[in-house]
Each structure stands twice: as C-alpha cells, then as structure tokens.
Short mmCIF file of C-alpha atoms in Angstrom, two decimals:
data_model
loop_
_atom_site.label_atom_id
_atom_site.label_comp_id
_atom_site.label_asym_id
_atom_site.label_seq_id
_atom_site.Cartn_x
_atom_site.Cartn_y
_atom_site.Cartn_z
CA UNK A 192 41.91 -10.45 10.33
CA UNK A 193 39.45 -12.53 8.83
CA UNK A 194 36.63 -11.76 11.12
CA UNK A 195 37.41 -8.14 10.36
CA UNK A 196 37.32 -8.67 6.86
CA UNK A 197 33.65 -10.56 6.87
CA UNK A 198 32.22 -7.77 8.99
CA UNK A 199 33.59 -5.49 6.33
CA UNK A 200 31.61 -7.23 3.54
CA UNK A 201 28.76 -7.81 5.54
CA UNK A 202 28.61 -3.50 6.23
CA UNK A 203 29.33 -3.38 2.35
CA UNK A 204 26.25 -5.44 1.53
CA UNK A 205 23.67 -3.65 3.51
CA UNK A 206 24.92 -0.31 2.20
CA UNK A 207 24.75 -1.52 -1.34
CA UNK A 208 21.32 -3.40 -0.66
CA UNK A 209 23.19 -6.98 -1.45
CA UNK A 210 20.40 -9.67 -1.04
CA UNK A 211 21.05 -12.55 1.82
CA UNK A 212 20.86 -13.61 5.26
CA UNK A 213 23.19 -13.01 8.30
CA UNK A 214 25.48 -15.26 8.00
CA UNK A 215 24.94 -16.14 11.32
CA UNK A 216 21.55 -17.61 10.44
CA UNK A 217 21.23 -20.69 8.61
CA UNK A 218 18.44 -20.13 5.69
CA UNK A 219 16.30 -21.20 3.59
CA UNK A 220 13.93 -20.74 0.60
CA UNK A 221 10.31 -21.24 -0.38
CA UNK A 222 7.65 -20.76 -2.72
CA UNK A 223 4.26 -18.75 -2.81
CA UNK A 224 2.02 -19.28 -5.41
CA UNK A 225 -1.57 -17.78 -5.92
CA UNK A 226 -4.89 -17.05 -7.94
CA UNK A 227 -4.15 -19.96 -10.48
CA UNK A 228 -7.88 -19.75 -11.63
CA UNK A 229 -7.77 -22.18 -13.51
CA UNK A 230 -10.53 -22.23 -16.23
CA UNK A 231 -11.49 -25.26 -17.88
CA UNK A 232 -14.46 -24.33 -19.88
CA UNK A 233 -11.81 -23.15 -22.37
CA UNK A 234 -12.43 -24.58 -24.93
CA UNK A 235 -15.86 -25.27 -23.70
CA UNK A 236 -15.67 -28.94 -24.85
CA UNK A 237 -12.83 -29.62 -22.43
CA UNK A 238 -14.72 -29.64 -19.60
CA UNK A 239 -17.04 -32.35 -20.88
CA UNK A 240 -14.17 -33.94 -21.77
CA UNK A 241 -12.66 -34.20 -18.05
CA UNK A 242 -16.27 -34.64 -16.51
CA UNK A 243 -15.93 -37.91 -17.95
CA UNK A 244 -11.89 -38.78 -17.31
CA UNK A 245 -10.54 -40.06 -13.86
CA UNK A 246 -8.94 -37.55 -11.89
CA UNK A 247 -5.77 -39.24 -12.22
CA UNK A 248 -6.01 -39.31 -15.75
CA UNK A 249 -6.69 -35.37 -15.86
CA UNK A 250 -2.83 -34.40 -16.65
CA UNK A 251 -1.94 -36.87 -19.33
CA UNK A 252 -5.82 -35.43 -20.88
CA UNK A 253 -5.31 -31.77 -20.83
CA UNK A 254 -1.23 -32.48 -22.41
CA UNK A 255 -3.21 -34.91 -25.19
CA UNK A 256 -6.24 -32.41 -25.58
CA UNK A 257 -6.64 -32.01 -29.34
CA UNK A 258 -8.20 -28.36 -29.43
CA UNK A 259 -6.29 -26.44 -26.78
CA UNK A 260 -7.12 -22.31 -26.53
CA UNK A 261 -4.94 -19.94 -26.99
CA UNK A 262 -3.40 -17.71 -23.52
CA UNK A 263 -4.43 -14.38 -23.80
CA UNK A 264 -4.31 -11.71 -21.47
CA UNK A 265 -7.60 -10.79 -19.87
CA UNK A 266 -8.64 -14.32 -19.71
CA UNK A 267 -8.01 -17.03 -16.87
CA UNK A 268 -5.48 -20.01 -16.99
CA UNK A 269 -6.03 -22.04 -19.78
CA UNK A 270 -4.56 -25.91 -20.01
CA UNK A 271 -1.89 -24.43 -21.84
CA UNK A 272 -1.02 -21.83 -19.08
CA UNK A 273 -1.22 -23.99 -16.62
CA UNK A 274 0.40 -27.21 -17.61
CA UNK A 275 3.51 -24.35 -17.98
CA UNK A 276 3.03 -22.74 -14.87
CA UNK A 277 3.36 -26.32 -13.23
CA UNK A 278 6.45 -27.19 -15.05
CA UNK A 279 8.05 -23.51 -14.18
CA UNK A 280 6.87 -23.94 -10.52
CA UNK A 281 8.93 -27.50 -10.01
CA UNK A 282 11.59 -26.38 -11.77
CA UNK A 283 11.72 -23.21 -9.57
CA UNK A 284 10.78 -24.86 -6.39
CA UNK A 285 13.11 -28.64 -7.13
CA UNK A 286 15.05 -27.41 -3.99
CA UNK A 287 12.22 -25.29 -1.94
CA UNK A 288 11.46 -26.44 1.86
CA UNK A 289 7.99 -26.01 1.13
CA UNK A 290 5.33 -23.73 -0.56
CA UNK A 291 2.73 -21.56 -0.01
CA UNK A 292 -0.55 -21.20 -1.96
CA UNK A 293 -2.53 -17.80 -1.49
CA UNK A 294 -6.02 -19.38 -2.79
CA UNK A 295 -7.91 -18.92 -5.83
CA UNK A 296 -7.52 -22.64 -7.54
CA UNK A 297 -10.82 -22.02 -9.79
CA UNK A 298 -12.20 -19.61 -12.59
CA UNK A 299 -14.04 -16.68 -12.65
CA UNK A 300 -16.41 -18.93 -15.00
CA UNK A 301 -17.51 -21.38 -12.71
CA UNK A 302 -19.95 -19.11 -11.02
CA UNK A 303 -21.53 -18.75 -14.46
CA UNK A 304 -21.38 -21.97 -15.55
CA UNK A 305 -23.11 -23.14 -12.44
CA UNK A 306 -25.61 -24.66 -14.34
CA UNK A 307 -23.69 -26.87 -16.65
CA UNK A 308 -25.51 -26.98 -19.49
CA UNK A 309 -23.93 -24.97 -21.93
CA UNK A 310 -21.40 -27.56 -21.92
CA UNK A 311 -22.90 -30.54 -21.01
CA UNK A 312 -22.29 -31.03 -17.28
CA UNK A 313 -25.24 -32.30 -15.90
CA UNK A 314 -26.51 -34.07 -12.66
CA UNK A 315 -25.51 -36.50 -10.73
CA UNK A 316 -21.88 -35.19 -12.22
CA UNK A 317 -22.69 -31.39 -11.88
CA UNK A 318 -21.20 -28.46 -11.40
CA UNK A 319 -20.64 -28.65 -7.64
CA UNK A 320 -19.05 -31.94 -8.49
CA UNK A 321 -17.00 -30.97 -10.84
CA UNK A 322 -16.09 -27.74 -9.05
CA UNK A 323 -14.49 -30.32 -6.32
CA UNK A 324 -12.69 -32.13 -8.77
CA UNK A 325 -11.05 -29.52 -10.13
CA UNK A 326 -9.26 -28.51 -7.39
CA UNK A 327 -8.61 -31.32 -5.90
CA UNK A 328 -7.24 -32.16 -9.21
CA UNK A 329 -5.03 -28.67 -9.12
CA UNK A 330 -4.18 -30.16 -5.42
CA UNK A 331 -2.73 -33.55 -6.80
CA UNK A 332 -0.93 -31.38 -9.77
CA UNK A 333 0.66 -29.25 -7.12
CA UNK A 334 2.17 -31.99 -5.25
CA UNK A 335 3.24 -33.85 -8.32
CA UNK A 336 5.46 -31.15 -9.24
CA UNK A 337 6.85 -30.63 -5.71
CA UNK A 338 6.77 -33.67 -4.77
CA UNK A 339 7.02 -34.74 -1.28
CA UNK A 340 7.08 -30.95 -0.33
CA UNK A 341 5.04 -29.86 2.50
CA UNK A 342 2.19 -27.29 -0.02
CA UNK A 343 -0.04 -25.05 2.72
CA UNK A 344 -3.22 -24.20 1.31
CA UNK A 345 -5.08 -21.37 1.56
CA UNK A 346 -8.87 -20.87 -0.07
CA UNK A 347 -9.83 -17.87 -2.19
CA UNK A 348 -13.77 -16.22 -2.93
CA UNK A 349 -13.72 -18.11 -6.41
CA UNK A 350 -12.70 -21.63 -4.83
CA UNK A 351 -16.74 -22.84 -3.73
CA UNK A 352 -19.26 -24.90 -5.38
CA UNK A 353 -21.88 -22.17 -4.41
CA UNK A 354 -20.84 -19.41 -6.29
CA UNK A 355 -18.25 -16.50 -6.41
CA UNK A 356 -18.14 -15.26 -2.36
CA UNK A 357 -20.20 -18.00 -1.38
CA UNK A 358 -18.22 -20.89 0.42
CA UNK A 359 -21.01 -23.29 2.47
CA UNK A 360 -19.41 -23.94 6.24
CA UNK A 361 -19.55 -27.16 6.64
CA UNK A 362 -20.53 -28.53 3.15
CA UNK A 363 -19.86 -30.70 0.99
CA UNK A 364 -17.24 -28.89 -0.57
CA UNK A 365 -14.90 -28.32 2.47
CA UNK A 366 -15.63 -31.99 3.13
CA UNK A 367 -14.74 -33.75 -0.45
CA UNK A 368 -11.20 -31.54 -0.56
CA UNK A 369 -10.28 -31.47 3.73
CA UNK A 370 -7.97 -35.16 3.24
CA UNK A 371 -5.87 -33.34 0.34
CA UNK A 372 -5.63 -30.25 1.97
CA UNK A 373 -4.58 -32.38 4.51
CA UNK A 374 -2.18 -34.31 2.91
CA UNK A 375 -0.59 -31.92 1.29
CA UNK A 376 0.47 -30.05 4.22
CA UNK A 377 1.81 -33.36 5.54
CA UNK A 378 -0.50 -35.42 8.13
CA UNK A 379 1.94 -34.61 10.79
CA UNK A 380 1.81 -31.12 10.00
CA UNK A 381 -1.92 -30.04 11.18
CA UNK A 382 -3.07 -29.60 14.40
CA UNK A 383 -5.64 -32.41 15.80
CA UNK A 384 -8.41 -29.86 15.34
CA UNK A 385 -7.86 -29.69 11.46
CA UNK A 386 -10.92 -31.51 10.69
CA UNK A 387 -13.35 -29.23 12.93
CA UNK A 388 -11.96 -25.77 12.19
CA UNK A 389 -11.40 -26.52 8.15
CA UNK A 390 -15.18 -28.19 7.96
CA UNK A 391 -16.41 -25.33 10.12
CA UNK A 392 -14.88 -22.93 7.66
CA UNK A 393 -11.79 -23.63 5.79
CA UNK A 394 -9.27 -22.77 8.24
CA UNK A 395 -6.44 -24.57 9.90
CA UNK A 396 -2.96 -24.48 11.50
CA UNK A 397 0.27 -25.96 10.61
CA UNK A 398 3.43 -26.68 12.31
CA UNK A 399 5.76 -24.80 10.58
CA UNK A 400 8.01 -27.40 8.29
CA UNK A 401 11.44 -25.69 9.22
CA UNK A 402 10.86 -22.76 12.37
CA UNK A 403 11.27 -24.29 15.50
CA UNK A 404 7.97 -23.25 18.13
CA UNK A 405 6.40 -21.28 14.76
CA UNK A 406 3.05 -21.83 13.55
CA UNK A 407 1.04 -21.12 10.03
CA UNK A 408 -2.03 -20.05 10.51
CA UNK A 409 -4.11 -20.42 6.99
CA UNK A 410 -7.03 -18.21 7.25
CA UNK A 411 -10.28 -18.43 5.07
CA UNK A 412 -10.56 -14.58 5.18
CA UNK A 413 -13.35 -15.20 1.91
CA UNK A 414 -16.20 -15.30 5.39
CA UNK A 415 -14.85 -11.77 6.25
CA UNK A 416 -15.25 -10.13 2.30
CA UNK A 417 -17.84 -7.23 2.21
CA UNK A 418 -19.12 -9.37 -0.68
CA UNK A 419 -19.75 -12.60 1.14
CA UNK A 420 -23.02 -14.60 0.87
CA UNK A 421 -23.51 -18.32 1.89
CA UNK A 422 -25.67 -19.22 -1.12
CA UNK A 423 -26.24 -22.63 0.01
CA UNK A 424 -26.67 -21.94 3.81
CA UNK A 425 -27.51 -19.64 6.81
CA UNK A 426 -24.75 -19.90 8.70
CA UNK A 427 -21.85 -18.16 7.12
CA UNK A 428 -21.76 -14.89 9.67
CA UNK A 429 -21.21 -17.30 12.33
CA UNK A 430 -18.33 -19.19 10.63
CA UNK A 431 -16.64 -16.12 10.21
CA UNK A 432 -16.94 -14.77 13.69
CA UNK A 433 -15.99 -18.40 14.92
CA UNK A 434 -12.60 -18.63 12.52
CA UNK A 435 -12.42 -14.59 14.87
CA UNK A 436 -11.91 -16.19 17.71
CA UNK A 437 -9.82 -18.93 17.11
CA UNK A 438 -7.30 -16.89 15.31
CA UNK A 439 -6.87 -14.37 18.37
CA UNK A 440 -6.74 -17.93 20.90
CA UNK A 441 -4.09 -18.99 18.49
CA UNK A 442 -2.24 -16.04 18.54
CA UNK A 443 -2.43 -15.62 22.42
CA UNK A 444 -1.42 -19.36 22.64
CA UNK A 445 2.05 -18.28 20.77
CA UNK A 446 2.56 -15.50 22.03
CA UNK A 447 2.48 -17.14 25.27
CA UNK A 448 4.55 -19.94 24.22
CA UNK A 449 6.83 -17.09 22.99
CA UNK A 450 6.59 -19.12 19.82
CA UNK A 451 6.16 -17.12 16.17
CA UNK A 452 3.12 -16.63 13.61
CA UNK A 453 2.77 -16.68 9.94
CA UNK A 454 -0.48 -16.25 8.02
CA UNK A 455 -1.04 -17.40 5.12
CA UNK A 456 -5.10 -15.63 3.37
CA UNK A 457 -6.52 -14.51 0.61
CA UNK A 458 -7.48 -11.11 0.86
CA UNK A 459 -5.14 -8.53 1.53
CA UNK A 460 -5.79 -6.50 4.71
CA UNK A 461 -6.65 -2.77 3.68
CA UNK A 462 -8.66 -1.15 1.00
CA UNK A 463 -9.56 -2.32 -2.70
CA UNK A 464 -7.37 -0.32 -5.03
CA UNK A 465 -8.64 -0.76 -8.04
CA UNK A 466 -12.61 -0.85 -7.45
CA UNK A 467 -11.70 2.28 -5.51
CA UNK A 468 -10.05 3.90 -8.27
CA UNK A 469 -13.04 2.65 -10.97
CA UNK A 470 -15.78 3.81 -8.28
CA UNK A 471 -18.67 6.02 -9.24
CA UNK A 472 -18.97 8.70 -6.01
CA UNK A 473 -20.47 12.44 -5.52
CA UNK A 474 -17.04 12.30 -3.08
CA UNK A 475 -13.69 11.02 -2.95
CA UNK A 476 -14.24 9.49 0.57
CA UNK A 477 -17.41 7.52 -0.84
CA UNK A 478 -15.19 6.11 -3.66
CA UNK A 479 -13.45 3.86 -0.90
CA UNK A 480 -14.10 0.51 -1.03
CA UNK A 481 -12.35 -1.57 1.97
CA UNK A 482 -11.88 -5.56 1.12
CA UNK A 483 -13.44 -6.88 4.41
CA UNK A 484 -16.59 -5.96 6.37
CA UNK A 485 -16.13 -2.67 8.34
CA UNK A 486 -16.50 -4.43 11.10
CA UNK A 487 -14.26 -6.95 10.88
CA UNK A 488 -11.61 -4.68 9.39
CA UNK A 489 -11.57 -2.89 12.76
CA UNK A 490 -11.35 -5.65 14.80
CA UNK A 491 -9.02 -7.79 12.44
CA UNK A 492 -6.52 -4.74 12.07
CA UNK A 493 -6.64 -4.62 16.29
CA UNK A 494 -5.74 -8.04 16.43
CA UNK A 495 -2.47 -7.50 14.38
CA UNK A 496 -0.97 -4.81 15.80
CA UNK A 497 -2.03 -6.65 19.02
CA UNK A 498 0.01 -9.59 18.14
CA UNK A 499 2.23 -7.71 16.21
CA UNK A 500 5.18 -8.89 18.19
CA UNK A 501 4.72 -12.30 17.08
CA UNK A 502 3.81 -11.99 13.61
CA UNK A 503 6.77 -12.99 11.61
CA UNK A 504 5.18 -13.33 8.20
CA UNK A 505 2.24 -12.63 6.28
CA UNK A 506 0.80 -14.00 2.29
CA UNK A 507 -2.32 -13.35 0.43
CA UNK A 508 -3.18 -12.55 -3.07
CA UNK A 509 -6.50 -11.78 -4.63
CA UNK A 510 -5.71 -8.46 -6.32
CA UNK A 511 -3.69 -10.29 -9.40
CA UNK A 512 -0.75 -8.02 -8.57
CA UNK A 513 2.68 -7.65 -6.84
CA UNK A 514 1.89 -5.83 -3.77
CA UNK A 515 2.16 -5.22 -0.46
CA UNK A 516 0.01 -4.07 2.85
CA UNK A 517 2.28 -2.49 5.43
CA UNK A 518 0.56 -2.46 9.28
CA UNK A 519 1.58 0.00 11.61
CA UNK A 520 1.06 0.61 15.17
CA UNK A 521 -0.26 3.67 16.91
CA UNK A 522 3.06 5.46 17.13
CA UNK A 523 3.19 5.04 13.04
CA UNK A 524 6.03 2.66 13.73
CA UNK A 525 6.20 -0.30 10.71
CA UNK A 526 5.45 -3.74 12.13
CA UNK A 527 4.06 -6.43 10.16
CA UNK A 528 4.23 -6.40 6.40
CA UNK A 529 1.88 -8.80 4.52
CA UNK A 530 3.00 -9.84 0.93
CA UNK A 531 0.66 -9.80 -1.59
CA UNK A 532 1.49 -12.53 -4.24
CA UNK A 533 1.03 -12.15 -8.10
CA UNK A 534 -1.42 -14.20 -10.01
CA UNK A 535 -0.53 -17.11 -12.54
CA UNK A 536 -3.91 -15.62 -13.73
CA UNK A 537 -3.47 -13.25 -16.40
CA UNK A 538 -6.74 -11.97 -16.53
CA UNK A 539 -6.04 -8.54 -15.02
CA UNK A 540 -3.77 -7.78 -18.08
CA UNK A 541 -0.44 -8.74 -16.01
CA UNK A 542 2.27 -11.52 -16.81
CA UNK A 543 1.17 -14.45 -14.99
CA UNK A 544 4.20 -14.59 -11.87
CA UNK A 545 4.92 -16.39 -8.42
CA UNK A 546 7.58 -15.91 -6.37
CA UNK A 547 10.32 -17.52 -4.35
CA UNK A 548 11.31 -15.99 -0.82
CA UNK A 549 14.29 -16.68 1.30
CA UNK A 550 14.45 -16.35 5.20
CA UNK A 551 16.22 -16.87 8.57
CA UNK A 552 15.30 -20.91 9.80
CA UNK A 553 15.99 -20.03 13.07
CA UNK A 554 13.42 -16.77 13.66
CA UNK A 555 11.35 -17.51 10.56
CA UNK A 556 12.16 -13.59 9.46
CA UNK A 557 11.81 -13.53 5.33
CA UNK A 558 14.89 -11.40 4.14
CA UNK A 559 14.34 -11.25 0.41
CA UNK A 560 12.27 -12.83 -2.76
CA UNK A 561 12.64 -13.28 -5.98
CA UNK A 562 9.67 -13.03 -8.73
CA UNK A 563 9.65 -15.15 -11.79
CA UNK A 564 6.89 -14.30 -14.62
CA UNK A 565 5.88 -14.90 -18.00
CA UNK A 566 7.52 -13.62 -20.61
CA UNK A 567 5.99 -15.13 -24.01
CA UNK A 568 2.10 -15.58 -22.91
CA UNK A 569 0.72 -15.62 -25.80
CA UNK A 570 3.15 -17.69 -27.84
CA UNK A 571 3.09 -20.56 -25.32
CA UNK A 572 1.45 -23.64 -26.99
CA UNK A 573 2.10 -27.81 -26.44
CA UNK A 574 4.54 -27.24 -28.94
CA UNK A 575 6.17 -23.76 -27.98
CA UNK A 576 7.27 -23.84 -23.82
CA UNK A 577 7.03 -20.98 -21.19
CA UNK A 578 9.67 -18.82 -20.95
CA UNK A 579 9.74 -18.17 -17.37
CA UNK A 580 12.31 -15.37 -16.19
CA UNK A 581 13.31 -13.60 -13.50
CA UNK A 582 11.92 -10.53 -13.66
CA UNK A 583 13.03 -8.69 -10.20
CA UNK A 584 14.95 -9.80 -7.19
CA UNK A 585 13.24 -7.46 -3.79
CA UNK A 586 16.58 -6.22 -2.55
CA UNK A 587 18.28 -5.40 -5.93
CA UNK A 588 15.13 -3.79 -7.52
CA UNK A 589 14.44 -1.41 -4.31
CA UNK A 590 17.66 -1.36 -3.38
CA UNK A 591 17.07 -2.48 0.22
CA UNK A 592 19.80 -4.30 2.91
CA UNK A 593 16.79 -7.22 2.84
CA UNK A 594 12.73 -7.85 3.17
CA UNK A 595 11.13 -5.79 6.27
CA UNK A 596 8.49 -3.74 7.51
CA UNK A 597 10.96 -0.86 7.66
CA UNK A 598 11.98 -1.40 4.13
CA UNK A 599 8.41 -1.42 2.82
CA UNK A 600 8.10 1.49 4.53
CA UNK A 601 10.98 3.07 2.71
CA UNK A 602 9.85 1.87 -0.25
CA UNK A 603 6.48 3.45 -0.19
CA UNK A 604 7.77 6.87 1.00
CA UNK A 605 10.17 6.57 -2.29
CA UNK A 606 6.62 5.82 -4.96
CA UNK A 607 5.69 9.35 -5.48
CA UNK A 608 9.71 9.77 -6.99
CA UNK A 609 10.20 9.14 -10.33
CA UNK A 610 13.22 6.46 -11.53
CA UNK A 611 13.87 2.83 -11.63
CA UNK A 612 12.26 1.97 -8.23
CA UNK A 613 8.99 3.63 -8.98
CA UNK A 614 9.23 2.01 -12.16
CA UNK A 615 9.73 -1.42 -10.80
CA UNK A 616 6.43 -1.37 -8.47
CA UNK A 617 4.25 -0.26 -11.56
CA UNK A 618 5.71 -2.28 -14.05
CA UNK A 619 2.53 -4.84 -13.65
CA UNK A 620 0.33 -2.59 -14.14
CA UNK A 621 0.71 -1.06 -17.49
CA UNK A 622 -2.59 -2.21 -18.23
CA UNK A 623 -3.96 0.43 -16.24
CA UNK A 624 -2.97 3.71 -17.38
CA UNK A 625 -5.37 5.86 -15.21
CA UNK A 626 -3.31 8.11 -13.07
CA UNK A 627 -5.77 7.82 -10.00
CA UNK A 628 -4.87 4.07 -10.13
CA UNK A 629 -1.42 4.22 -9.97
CA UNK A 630 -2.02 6.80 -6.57
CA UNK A 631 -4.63 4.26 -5.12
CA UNK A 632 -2.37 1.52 -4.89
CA UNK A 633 0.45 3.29 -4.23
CA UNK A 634 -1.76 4.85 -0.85
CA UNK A 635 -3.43 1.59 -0.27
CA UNK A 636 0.21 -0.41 0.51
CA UNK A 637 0.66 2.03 3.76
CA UNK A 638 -2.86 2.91 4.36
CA UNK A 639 -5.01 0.08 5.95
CA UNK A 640 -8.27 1.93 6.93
CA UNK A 641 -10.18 4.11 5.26
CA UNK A 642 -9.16 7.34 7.07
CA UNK A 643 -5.97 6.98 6.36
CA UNK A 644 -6.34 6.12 2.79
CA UNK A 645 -8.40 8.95 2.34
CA UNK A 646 -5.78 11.44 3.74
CA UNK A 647 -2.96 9.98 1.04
CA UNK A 648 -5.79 9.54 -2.29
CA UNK A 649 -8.35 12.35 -1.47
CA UNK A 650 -7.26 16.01 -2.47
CA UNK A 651 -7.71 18.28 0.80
CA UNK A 652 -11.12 19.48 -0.69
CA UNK A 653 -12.60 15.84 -0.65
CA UNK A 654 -11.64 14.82 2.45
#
C-alpha cells in the first residue's frame, strides 16, 4: 500500500510540475554565480585607496571606506553591491556542495583605466598589477564566504590585465592568479596538467566534488570570441585552437571511461541577442552577430552534439541575463541545455541575481534551480542591507516535472504565448522594451547558428 501510495504522489508531482528529485536518487544542491564585475574605481579614490592596502586587509577597507557610491542600475558592482552580494551568496550557499563561477570578476572600467592615472595608479603598482589583485582578492572573498567549499572558476573577456578580449596565454596574469584558482577548487580537485593547460590559456579540469567518474571541464571560451585580440602577445589563435583539442581529448577520454561531462564558460554557445537586435544592416541576415568565431562555432557546436551523450551539464554567463542555449542534434531532438547565469552586475538595467541548482549525485543530471535577486538596489548602503529574495523557482515558474533539455524545449515553443510563463522569461528585461529584442532572445535560446536563427528572427522577405 505504501509503495502504491508514493508512486501516486510521485505521478502527481510531475503532472503538477512539483520541483525535486526521484526519490530514488540521493541529491544535492549548488551554487552558480557570474559577471560580478566588480568596479573599484567607484568612487575613483577607492582604488588608490586599495593600491596601497594588503590584500588581506581589502574587506575590512571597502566595509570602513568613508565615501562609498551609490548602486545604480546601469553601472557595475560597487563596494556596496558587492560586500551584499557576498553576504547573500554565504547565506544562500551555508549548505551548498560547491559552487560555480561563470567568469567576469572585473569591470568594464579597467580597460579604460589601463593607464592609471586618473586615479593615481602608477608603476611599479600599475594597472596590470592591480588588475591581479583584484581578483585574486574577489577569489579570497569568495572562499571566505563559502568557506571550505570546493568554488570552480571560470574566466570571462573583462577578467585580463591587457584589455577587454585580450587575455595574454601564458602571462603574467594567468600566472599571479593559477595557485588560487587552484586552491579554490581544492588541490586534490585538478588534474596534474592544471598548471600547463591554465598557463597555456586559462583552462582546466576538475574532478567533480560529488559525481562519481564525472568531470568539470572549465573552458576559457574568451580565445574563441569574434572580438578576441592578444594585446600583449602573438600567440592567442594558437591558445585557442590548443584549449580545441584538449577539450574534444577530454571528452573522448570520458566518454570512453563512460564517465560524465560538465562545462563550466563564459560565453554562451549561439548568437548575440542583443547586439543582434541593436545592429545596423541593409538585411536582417547581416544583423546577426554570432558570439564566437565562425569557425569555431562550427566546429565547437560539432563537438557537442558529438559528445552529446556525455554532457550532463552546461554554465556560462556573459549576457547579464537569465537565459538559456538549447543544442539539438540533427534529427531536431533536444540534447544538451547550457544555463546561462544572471549577473550580480547590474549594469544591463537587470536586478543583480545568482542562482542555486539542485541535481541527481549519482548521474550528475540538474533537476531544478532556484534564482535569488535584488530587490532594493538602490537603497542598499553600509547602513541599509540587501534584500535578497527569491524571485522564481524553474519548475514552479514554467511549470515543468524538473530541469531538461526537453523542458527547455517546451519552454521555448510556449514564448511566443502570452501569460505568466512568457512573463517570467522577460521579466529581466524590462529595460529593453524594443519588440525585436524580446524575439531575438527568445529565437536565440533554440537557435545556435545563424541559419537557424535567421529562419525564427528574419521575416520570410529577409531571409
């Protein structure tokens, strides 16, 4: 009778989209965190400030700093923002297994402020310096709120000491932040290459903290970007068509060991919404702007649905929004979803948001998430706290059995529908009240190549 009763409310759940696990799978939960772009030229006298402050000394500094800014949308993480995003994060995360950062530790002002001398950062500090020590300071933060938690690390196009796009293989950058990276994963963690591949290029495997025979793979997908340039160097191409091949060896040597994959990037796989949505064209197919080099897209996207099979998981971030990328194979069946992650960011106009996922230990398969954002950004203050909510949980929102390619797939056949799920996926981007947007993103979640983007954005006449 009993065991008749628990399949009963098990068939209940998945018709009424109840989030969980089997309960014949032990589970977990963990964190994913991304874009934290952290800006400390704001106020511009801070960063002089920390220039001149131990790293260890850098939390108690930015709590103490007399003159903090105020958080404002379309502006990166301030000291404010961030010291509450930290507190919200190991509060959130206390009883996590481990967490997942999709890249992007620095500001979109570093770039500019490369020269250091509108506020006082000069040589032998200098920007590069300082560029390291800020993330390796957001590194030590990290683990300080979670700690003793296995954090895997991923790099995004702002996190160099070159420039925006510009990460120097084997330079000095990679070099000064490799040990955290490496601790923070946990020293047992990384594979015995972890010092070639992450000097070559900022890539690396882990041994999965929890998923027996699973592997992450942390990709620096930053040498793949259509906007790439190795500022200080010549030999960026290569790095990229290296970090190639060891991600399809890696994926063999699973597949082989009929062991699992997760991935953990920066860039989501597909086309650029937004830039393809603000781009200036005499045609609709010229507007299209893809997020990697053509012809790494092709081979990249090969790769996956070669290794499909064993792809269990997939994170980035990059865009600032909640999102997702949906890879099919050549029958059009749904295989391998990859997750874009929210920003703490809130430049892009959005609440600043990470999430929290839960998933099978056994197989490694996620089954649902939960996001957490921002509700009082511009109130927050040393004095006046974050008020960090929950603002959706996956399988209540879209009213899905649990996390999946096939219910991403659902999902994005229900967009084009007015109600509360449409409503849901959009509610981020309120900030952007073009129409042509909304469709871009909407056709870039199930649309990884141009051609097929083009079919779902382009009226018939443009295409």
């Amino acid at each position: 009778m009993r065991l008749l009763l628990n399949t009963v409310i098990a068939v209940l759940a998945m018709v009424v989209g109840t989030p969980g696990v089997s309960a014949s799978q032990p589970s977990g939960h963990f964190g994913v965190v991304s874009d934290i772009h952290f800006d400390p030229f704001e106020p511009a006298e801070l960063a002089k400030d920390l220039q001149a402050t131990d790293l260890k000394d850098w939390g108690s500094r930015l709590a103490a700093f007399s003159a903090p800014s105020a958080v404002q949308r379309g502006r990166d993480t301030t000291s404010a923002l961030l010291l509450s995003a930290l507190a919200a994060i190991a509060e959130e995360m206390a009883t996590a297994d481990f967490v997942l950062f999709a890249g992007d530790f620095l500001g979109h002002r570093f770039d500019a402020y490369k020269s250091g001398q509108a506020v006082g950062i000069e040589p032998p500090g200098g920007p590069s310096s300082f560029a390291q020590k800020t993330v390796l300071f957001l590194i030590g933060a990290l683990r300080e709120a979670l700690p003793g938690k296995p954090i895997i690390l991923a790099l995004g196009n702002n996190d160099s000491d070159c420039g925006d796009y510009a990460i120097q293989p084997r330079g000095a950058f990679l070099a000064t932040i490799s040990e955290a990276v490496k601790a923070a994963s946990g020293a047992g963690n990384v594979s015995a290459d972890f010092s070639a591949t992450y000097g070559a290029g900022g890539y690396y495997e882990v041994r999965h903290p929890t998923v027996r025979n699973a592997k992450i793979l942390v990709l620096n997908d930053v040498l793949w970007s259509r906007y790439y340039e190795n500022r200080c160097g010549t030999t960026g191409f290569d790095a990229g068509r290296k970090q190639m091949e060891w991600l399809k060896a890696q994926l063999l040597d699973q597949e082989e060991r009929r062991g699992t994959v997760w991935i953990v990037h920066h860039i989501p796989w597909g086309i650029d919404a937004y830039s393809t949505g603000q781009a200036r064209a005499d045609s609709c197919q010229a507007r299209i702007v893809p997020l990697l080099r053509d012809d790494i897209a092709i081979e990249l996207l090969a790769v996956l649905r070669r290794y499909a099979h064993t792809i269990s998981a997939s994170f980035s971030g990059h865009t600032h929004y909640d999102d997702f990328r949906l890879l099919s194979n050549s029958a059009g069946g749904p295989v391998v979803v990859d997750k874009v992650i929210p920003a703490i960011s809130p430049i892009a106009g959005q609440n600043p948001a990470f999430q929290v996922f839960t998933y099978e230990i056994p197989n490694g398969a996620l089954t649902d998430y939960t996001t957490r954002h921002l509700t009082n950004l511009e109130a927050i203050s040393p004095t006046v706290p974050g008020e960090w909510r929950e603002e959706y949980t996956y399988t209540k929102a879209y009213r899905q059995a649990r996390f999946s390619p096939s219910a991403v797939r659902r999902l994005h056949e229900i967009l084009g529908e007015t109600g509360p799920i449409r409503e849901t996926y959009y509610n981020q981007r309120r900030s952007m009240a073009s129409a042509s947007l909304f469709k871009a993103y909407a056709c870039a979640i199930a649309h990884v190549d141009a051609v097929g983007f083009g079919q779902c954005y382009c009226p018939a006449s443009e295409r």
